PDB file of C-alpha atoms in Angstrom:
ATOM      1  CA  UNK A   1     128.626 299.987 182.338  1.00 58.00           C
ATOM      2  CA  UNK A   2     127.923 300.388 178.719  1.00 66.00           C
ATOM      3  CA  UNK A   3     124.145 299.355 177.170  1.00 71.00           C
ATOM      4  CA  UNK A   4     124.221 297.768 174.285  1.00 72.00           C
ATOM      5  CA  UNK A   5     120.419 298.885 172.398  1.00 76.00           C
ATOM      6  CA  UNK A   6     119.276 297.039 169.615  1.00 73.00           C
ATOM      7  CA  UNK A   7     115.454 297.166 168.473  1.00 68.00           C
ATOM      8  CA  UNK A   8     114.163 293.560 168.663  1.00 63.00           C
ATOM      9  CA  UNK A   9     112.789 293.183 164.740  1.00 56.00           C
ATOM     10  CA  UNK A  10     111.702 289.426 165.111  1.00 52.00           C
ATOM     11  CA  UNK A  11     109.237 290.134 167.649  1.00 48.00           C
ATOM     12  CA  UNK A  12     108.578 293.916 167.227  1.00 52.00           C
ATOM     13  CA  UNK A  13     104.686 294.977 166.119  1.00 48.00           C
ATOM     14  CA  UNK A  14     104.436 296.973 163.628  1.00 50.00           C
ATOM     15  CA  UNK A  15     102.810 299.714 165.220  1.00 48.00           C
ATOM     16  CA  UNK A  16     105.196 299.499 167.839  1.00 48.00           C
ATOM     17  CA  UNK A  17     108.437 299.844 166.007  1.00 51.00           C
ATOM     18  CA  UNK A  18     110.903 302.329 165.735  1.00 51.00           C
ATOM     19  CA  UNK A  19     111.200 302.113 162.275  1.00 57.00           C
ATOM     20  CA  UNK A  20     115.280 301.295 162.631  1.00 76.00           C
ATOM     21  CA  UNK A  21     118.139 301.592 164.859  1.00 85.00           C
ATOM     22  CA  UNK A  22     119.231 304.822 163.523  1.00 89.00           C
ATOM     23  CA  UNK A  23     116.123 306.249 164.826  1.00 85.00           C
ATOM     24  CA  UNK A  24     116.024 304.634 167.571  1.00 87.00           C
ATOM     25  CA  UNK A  25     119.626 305.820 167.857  1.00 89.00           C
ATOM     26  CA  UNK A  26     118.506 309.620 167.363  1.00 88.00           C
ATOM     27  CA  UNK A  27     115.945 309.003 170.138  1.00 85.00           C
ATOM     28  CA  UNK A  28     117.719 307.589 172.627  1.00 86.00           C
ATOM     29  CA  UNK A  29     120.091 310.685 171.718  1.00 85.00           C
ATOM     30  CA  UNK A  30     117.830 313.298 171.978  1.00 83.00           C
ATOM     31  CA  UNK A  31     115.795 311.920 174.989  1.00 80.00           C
ATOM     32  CA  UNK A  32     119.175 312.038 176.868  1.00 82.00           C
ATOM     33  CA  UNK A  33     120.383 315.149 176.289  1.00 82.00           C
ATOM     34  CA  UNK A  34     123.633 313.892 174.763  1.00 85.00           C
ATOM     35  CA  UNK A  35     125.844 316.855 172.758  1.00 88.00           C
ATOM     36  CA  UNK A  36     126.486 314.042 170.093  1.00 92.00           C
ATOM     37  CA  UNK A  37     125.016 311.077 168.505  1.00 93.00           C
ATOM     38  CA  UNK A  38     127.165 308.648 166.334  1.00 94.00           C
ATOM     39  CA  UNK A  39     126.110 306.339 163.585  1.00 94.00           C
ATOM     40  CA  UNK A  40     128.256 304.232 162.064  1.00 93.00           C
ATOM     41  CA  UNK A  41     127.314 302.908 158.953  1.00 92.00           C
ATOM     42  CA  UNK A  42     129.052 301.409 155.662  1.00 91.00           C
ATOM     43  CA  UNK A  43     129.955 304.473 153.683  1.00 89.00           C
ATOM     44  CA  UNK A  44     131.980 307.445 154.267  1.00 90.00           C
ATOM     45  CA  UNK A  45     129.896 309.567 154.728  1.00 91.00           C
ATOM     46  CA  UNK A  46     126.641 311.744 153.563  1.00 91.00           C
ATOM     47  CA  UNK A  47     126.816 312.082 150.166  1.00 85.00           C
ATOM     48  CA  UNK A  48     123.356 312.594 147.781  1.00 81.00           C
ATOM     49  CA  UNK A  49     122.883 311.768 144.340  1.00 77.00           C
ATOM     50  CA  UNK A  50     123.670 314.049 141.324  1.00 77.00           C
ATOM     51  CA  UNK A  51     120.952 315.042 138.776  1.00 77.00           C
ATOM     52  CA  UNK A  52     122.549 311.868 136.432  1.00 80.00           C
ATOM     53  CA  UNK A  53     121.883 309.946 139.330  1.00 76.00           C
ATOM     54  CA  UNK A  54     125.823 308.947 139.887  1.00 80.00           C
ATOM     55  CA  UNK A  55     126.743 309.808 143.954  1.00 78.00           C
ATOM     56  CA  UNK A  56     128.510 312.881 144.621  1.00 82.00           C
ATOM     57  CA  UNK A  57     131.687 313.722 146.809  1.00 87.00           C
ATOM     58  CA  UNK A  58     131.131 313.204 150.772  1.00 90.00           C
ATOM     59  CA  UNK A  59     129.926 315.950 152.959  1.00 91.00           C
ATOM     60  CA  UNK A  60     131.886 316.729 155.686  1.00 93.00           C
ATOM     61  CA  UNK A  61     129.359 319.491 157.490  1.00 92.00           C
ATOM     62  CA  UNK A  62     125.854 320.092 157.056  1.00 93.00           C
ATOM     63  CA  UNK A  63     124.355 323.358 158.916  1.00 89.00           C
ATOM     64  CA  UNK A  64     120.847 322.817 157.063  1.00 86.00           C
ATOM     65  CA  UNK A  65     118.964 319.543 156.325  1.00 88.00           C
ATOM     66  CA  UNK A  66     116.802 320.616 153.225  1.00 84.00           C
ATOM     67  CA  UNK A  67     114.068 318.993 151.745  1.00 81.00           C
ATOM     68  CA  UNK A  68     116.075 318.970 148.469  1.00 78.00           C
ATOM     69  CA  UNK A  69     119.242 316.704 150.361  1.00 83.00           C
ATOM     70  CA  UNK A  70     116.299 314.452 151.786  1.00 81.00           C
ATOM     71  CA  UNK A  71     114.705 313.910 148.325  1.00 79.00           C
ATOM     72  CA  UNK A  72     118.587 313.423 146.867  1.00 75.00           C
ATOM     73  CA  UNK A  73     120.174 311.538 148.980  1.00 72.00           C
ATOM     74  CA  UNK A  74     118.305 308.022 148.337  1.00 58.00           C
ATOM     75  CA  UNK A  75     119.295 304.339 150.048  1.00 46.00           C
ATOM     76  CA  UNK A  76     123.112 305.213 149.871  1.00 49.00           C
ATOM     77  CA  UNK A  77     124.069 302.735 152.419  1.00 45.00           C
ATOM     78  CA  UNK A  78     124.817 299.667 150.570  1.00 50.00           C
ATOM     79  CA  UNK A  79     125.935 297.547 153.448  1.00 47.00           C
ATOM     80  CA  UNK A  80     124.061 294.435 154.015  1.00 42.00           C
ATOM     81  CA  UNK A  81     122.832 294.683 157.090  1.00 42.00           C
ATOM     82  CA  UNK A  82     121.711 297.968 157.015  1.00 44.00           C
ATOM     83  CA  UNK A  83     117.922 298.322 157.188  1.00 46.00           C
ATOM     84  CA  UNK A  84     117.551 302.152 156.491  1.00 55.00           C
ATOM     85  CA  UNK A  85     119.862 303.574 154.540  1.00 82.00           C
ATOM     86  CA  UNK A  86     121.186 307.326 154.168  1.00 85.00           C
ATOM     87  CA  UNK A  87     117.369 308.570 154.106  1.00 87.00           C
ATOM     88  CA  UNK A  88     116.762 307.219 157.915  1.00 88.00           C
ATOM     89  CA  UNK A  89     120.283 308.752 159.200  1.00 91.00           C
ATOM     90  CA  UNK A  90     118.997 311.982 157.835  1.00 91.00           C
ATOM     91  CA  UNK A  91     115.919 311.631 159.924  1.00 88.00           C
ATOM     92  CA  UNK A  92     117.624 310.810 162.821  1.00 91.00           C
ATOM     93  CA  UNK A  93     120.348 313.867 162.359  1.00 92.00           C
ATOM     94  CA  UNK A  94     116.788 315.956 161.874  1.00 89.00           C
ATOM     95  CA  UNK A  95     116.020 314.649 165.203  1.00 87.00           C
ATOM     96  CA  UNK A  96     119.085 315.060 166.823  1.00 90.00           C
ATOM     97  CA  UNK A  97     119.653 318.620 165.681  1.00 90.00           C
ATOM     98  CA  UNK A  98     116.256 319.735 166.025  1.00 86.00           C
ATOM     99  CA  UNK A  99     116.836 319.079 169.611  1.00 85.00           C
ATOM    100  CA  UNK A 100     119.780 320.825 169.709  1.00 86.00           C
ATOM    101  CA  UNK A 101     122.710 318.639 169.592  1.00 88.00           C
ATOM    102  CA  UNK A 102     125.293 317.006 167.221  1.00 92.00           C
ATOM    103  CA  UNK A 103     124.938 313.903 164.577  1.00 94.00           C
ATOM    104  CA  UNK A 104     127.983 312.270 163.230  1.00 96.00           C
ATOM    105  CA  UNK A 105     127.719 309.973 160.785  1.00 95.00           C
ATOM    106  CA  UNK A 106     131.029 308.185 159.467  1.00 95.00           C
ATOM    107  CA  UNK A 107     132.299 304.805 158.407  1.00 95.00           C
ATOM    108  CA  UNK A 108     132.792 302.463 160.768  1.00 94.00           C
ATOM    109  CA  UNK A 109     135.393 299.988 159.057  1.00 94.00           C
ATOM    110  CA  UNK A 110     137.858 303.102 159.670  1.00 95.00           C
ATOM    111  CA  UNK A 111     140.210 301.854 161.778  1.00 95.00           C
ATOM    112  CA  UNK A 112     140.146 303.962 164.431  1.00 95.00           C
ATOM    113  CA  UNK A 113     136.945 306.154 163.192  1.00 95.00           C
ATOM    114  CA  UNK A 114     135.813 306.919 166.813  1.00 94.00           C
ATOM    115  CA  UNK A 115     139.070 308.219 167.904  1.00 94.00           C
ATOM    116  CA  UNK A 116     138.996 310.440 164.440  1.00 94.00           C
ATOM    117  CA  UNK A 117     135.684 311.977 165.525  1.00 93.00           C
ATOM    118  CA  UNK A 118     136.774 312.239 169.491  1.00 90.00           C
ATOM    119  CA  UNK A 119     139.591 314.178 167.846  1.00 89.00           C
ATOM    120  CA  UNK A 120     137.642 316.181 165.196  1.00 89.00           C
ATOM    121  CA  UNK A 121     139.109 314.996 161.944  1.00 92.00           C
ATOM    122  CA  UNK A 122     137.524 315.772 158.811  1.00 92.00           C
ATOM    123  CA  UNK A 123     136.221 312.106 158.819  1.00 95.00           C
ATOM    124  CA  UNK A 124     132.140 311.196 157.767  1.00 95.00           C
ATOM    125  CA  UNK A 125     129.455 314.011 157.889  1.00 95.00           C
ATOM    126  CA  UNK A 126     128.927 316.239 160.970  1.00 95.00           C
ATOM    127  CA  UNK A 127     125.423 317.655 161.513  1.00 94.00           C
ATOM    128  CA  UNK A 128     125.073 320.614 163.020  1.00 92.00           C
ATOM    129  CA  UNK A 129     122.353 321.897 165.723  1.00 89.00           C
ATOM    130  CA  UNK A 130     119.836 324.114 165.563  1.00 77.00           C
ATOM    131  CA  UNK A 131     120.487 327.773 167.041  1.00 67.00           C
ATOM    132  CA  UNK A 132     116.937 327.994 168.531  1.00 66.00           C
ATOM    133  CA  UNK A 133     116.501 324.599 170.296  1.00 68.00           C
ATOM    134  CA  UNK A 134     113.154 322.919 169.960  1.00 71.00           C
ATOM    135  CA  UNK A 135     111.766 322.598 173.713  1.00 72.00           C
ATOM    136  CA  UNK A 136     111.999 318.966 174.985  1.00 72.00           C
ATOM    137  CA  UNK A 137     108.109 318.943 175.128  1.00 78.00           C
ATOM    138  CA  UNK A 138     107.824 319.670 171.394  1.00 82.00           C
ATOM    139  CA  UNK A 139     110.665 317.349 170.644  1.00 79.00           C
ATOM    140  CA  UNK A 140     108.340 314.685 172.088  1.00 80.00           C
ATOM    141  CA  UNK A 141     105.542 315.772 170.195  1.00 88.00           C
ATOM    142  CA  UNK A 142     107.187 316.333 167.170  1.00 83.00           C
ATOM    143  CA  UNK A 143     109.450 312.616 167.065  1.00 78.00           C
ATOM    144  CA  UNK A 144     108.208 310.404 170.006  1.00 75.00           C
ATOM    145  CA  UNK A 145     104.339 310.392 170.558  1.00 84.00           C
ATOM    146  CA  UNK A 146     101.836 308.493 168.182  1.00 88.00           C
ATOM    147  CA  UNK A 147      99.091 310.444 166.840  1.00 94.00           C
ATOM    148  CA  UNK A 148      95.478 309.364 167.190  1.00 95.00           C
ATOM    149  CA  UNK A 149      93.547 311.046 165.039  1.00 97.00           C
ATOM    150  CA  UNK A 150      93.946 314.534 162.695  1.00 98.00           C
ATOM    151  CA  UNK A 151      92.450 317.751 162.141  1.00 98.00           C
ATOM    152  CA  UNK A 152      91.761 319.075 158.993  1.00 98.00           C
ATOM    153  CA  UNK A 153      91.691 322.942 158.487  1.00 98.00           C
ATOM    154  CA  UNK A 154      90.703 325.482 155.947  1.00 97.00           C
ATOM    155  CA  UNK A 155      92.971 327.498 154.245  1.00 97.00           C
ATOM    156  CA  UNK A 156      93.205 330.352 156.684  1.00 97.00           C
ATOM    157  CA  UNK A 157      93.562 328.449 159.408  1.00 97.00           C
ATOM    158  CA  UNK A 158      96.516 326.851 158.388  1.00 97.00           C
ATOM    159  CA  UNK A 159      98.485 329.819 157.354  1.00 97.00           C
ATOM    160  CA  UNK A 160      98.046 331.197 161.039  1.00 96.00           C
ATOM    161  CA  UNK A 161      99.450 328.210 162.467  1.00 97.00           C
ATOM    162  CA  UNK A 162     101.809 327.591 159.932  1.00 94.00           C
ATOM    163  CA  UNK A 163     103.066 330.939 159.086  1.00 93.00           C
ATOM    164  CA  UNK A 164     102.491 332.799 162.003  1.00 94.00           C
ATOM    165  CA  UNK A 165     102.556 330.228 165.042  1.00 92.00           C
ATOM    166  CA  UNK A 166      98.858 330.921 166.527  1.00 96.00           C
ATOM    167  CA  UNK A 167      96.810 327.895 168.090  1.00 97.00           C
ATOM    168  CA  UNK A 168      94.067 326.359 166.442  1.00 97.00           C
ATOM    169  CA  UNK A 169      90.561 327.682 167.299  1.00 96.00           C
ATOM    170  CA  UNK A 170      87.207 324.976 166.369  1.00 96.00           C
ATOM    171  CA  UNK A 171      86.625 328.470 163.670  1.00 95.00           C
ATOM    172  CA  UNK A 172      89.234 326.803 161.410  1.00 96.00           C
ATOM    173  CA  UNK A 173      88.697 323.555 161.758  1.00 97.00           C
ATOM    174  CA  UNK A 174      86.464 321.702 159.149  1.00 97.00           C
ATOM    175  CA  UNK A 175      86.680 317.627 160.089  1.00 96.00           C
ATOM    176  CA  UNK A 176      87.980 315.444 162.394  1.00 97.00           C
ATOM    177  CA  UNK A 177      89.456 312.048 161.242  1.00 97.00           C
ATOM    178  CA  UNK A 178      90.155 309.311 163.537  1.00 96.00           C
ATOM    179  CA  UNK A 179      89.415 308.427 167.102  1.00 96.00           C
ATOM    180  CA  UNK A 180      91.003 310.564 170.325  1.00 97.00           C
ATOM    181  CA  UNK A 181      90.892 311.497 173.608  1.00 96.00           C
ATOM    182  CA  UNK A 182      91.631 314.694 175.580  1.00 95.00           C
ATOM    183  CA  UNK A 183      95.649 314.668 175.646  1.00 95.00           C
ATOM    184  CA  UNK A 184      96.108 312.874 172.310  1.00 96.00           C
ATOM    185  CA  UNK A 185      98.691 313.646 169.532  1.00 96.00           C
ATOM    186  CA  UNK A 186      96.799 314.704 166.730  1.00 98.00           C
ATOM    187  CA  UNK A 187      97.940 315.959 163.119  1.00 97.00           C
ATOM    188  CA  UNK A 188      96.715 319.160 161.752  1.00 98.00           C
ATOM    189  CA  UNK A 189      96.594 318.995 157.769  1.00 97.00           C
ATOM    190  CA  UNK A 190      95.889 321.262 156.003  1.00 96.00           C
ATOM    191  CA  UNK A 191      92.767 321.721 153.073  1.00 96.00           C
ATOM    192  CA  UNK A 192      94.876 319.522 150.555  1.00 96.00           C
ATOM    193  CA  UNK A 193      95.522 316.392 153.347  1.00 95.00           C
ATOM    194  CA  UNK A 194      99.403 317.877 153.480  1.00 94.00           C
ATOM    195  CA  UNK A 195     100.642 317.433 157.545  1.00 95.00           C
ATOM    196  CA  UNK A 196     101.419 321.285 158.517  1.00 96.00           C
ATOM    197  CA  UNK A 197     102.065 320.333 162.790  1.00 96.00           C
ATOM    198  CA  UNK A 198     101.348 317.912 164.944  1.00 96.00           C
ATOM    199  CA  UNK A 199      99.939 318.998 168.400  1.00 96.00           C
ATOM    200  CA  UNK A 200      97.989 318.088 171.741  1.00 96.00           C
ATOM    201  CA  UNK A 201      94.232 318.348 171.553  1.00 97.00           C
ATOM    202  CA  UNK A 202      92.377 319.935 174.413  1.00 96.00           C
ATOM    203  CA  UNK A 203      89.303 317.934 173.474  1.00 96.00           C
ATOM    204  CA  UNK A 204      88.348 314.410 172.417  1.00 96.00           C
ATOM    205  CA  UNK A 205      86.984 313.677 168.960  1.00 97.00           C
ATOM    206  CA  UNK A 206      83.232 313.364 169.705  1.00 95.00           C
ATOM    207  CA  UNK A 207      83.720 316.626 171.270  1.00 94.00           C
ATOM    208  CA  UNK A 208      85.571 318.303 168.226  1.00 96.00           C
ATOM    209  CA  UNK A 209      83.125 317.171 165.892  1.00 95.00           C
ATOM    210  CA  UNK A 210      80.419 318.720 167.906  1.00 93.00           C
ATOM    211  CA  UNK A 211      82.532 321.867 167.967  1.00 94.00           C
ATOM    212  CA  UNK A 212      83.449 322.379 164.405  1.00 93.00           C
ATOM    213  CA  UNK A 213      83.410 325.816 163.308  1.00 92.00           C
ATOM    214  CA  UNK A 214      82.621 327.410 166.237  1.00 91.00           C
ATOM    215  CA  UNK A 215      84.062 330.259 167.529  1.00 90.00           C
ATOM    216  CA  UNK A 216      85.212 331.867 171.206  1.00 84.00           C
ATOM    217  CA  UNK A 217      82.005 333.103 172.541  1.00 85.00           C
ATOM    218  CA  UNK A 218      80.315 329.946 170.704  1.00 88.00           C
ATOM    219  CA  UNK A 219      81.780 327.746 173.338  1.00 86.00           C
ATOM    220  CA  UNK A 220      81.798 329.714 176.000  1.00 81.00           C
ATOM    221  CA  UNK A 221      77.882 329.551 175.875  1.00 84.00           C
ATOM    222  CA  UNK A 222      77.858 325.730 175.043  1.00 86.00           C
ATOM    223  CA  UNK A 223      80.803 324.860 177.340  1.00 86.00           C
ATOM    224  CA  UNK A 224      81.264 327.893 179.784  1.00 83.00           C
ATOM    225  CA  UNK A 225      83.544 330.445 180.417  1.00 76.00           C
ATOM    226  CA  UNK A 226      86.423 328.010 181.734  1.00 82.00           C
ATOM    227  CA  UNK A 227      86.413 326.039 178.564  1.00 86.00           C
ATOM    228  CA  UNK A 228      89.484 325.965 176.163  1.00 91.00           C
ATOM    229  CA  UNK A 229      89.245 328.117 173.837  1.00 91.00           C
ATOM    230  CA  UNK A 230      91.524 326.149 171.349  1.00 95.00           C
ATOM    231  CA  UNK A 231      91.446 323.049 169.527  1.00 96.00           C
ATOM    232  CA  UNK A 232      95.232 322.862 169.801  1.00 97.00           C
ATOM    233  CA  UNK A 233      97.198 325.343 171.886  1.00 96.00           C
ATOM    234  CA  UNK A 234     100.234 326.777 170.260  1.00 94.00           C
ATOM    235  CA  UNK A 235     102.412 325.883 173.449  1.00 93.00           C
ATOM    236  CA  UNK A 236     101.735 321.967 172.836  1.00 94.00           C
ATOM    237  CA  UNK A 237     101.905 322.703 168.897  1.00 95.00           C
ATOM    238  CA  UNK A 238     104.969 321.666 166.475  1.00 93.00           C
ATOM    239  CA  UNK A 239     105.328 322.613 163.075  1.00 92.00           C
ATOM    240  CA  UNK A 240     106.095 319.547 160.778  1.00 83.00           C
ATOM    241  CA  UNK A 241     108.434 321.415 158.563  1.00 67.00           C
ATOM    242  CA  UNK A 242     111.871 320.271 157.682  1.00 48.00           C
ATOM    243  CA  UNK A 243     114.021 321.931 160.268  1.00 45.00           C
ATOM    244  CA  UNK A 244     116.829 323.473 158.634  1.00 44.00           C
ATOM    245  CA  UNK A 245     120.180 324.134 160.985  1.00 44.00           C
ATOM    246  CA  UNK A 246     123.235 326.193 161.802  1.00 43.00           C
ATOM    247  CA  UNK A 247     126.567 325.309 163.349  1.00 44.00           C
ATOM    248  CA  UNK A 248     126.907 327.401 166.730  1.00 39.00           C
TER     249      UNK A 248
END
């Protein structure tokens, strides 16, 4: 048996959607634990766009998705019936990678193309994982669930959870936007609005706001000793960086 998935775009709501089928491609991917994820599109390959704007030579490997590719590579994928061009394969290969396993992207007019790639012939662009394999919980953080709400911290606050991976304490938080619950996916920005992680809050908004600024024995006398100590704990916390990547 072999499904055939195709997101429904006539009657999809907004809010539901995927986006595209190459992310819902890199989803399914990821969520099954598959080694490798193909999309076959229209062109040959990844290929981004030189500084005179003309397209540059195909790709054949990339062991790092950089910002710098993302912001280069533009809607390369002229076909028309594509709906996401090159920029949504390279979110999906971010995806796929991030959770450890291979994208291939190549064209599939090729006669032949999947027995090429079954075969390993320097045919399309072949993304490479991750060597440190972001945890299947994270990955659903991080891609799958819908955030509810965000938390916006100060300055010091996000360079411990950015730059040094510690949890988010109330002490660094300085306002609450939107409307959660206890378990939600929540955004932390930091003090210019830019998305730094996305996370799982141990509290609900009304409580956060109440909360704000606090610190460790603060809540213990408000909420008692049992009471989470974090906003955010660093084991259901994801960094929102680019990933970058390296072949194994």
């Amino acid at each position: 048996m072999l499904p055939v998935i195709n997101e429904n775009d006539s009657v999809s709501v907004d809010e539901l959607k995927f986006g595209d089928n190459d992310t819902l491609a890199g989803m399914l991917g990821a969520m099954l634990g598959a080694e490798l994820t193909v999309i076959l599109t229209t062109e040959q390959g990844l290929r981004v766009r030189n500084a005179d704007g003309s397209l540059g030579e195909r790709i054949a490997l990339v062991d790092r998705i950089t910002p710098e590719m993302i912001a280069s590579a533009g809607d390369t994928d002229n076909g028309a019936m594509s709906i996401g061009g090159m920029i949504s394969k390279l979110r999906a290969a971010t995806l796929v990678t991030e959770a450890g396993a291979h994208l291939w992207i190549a064209d599939g007019r090729q006669e032949g193309i999947l027995e090429h790639i079954a075969e390993g012939d320097d045919v399309g662009t072949l993304f490479c994982p991750r060597r440190s394999r972001l945890q299947s919980r994270k990955c659903w953080i991080k891609f799958f669930a819908r955030t509810a709400g965000a938390l916006i911290v100060d300055a010091g606050a996000a360079a411990a959870v950015e730059k040094h991976g510690k949890s988010l304490l109330p002490s660094g938080v300085v306002r609450i936007a939107g409307n959660f619950k206890r378990g939600d996916t929540v955004e932390i920005r930091d003090p210019e609005g830019r998305v730094i992680a996305r996370g799982l809050s141990n509290y609900g908004s009304a409580e956060c706001a109440a909360l704000l600024g606090k610190h460790k024995d603060e809540l213990a006398k408000l909420l008692g000793s049992d009471a989470d100590a974090e906003f955010v704990h660093r084991d259901n916390l994801v960094l929102h960086a680019v990933p970058g990547g390296a072949c194994r």
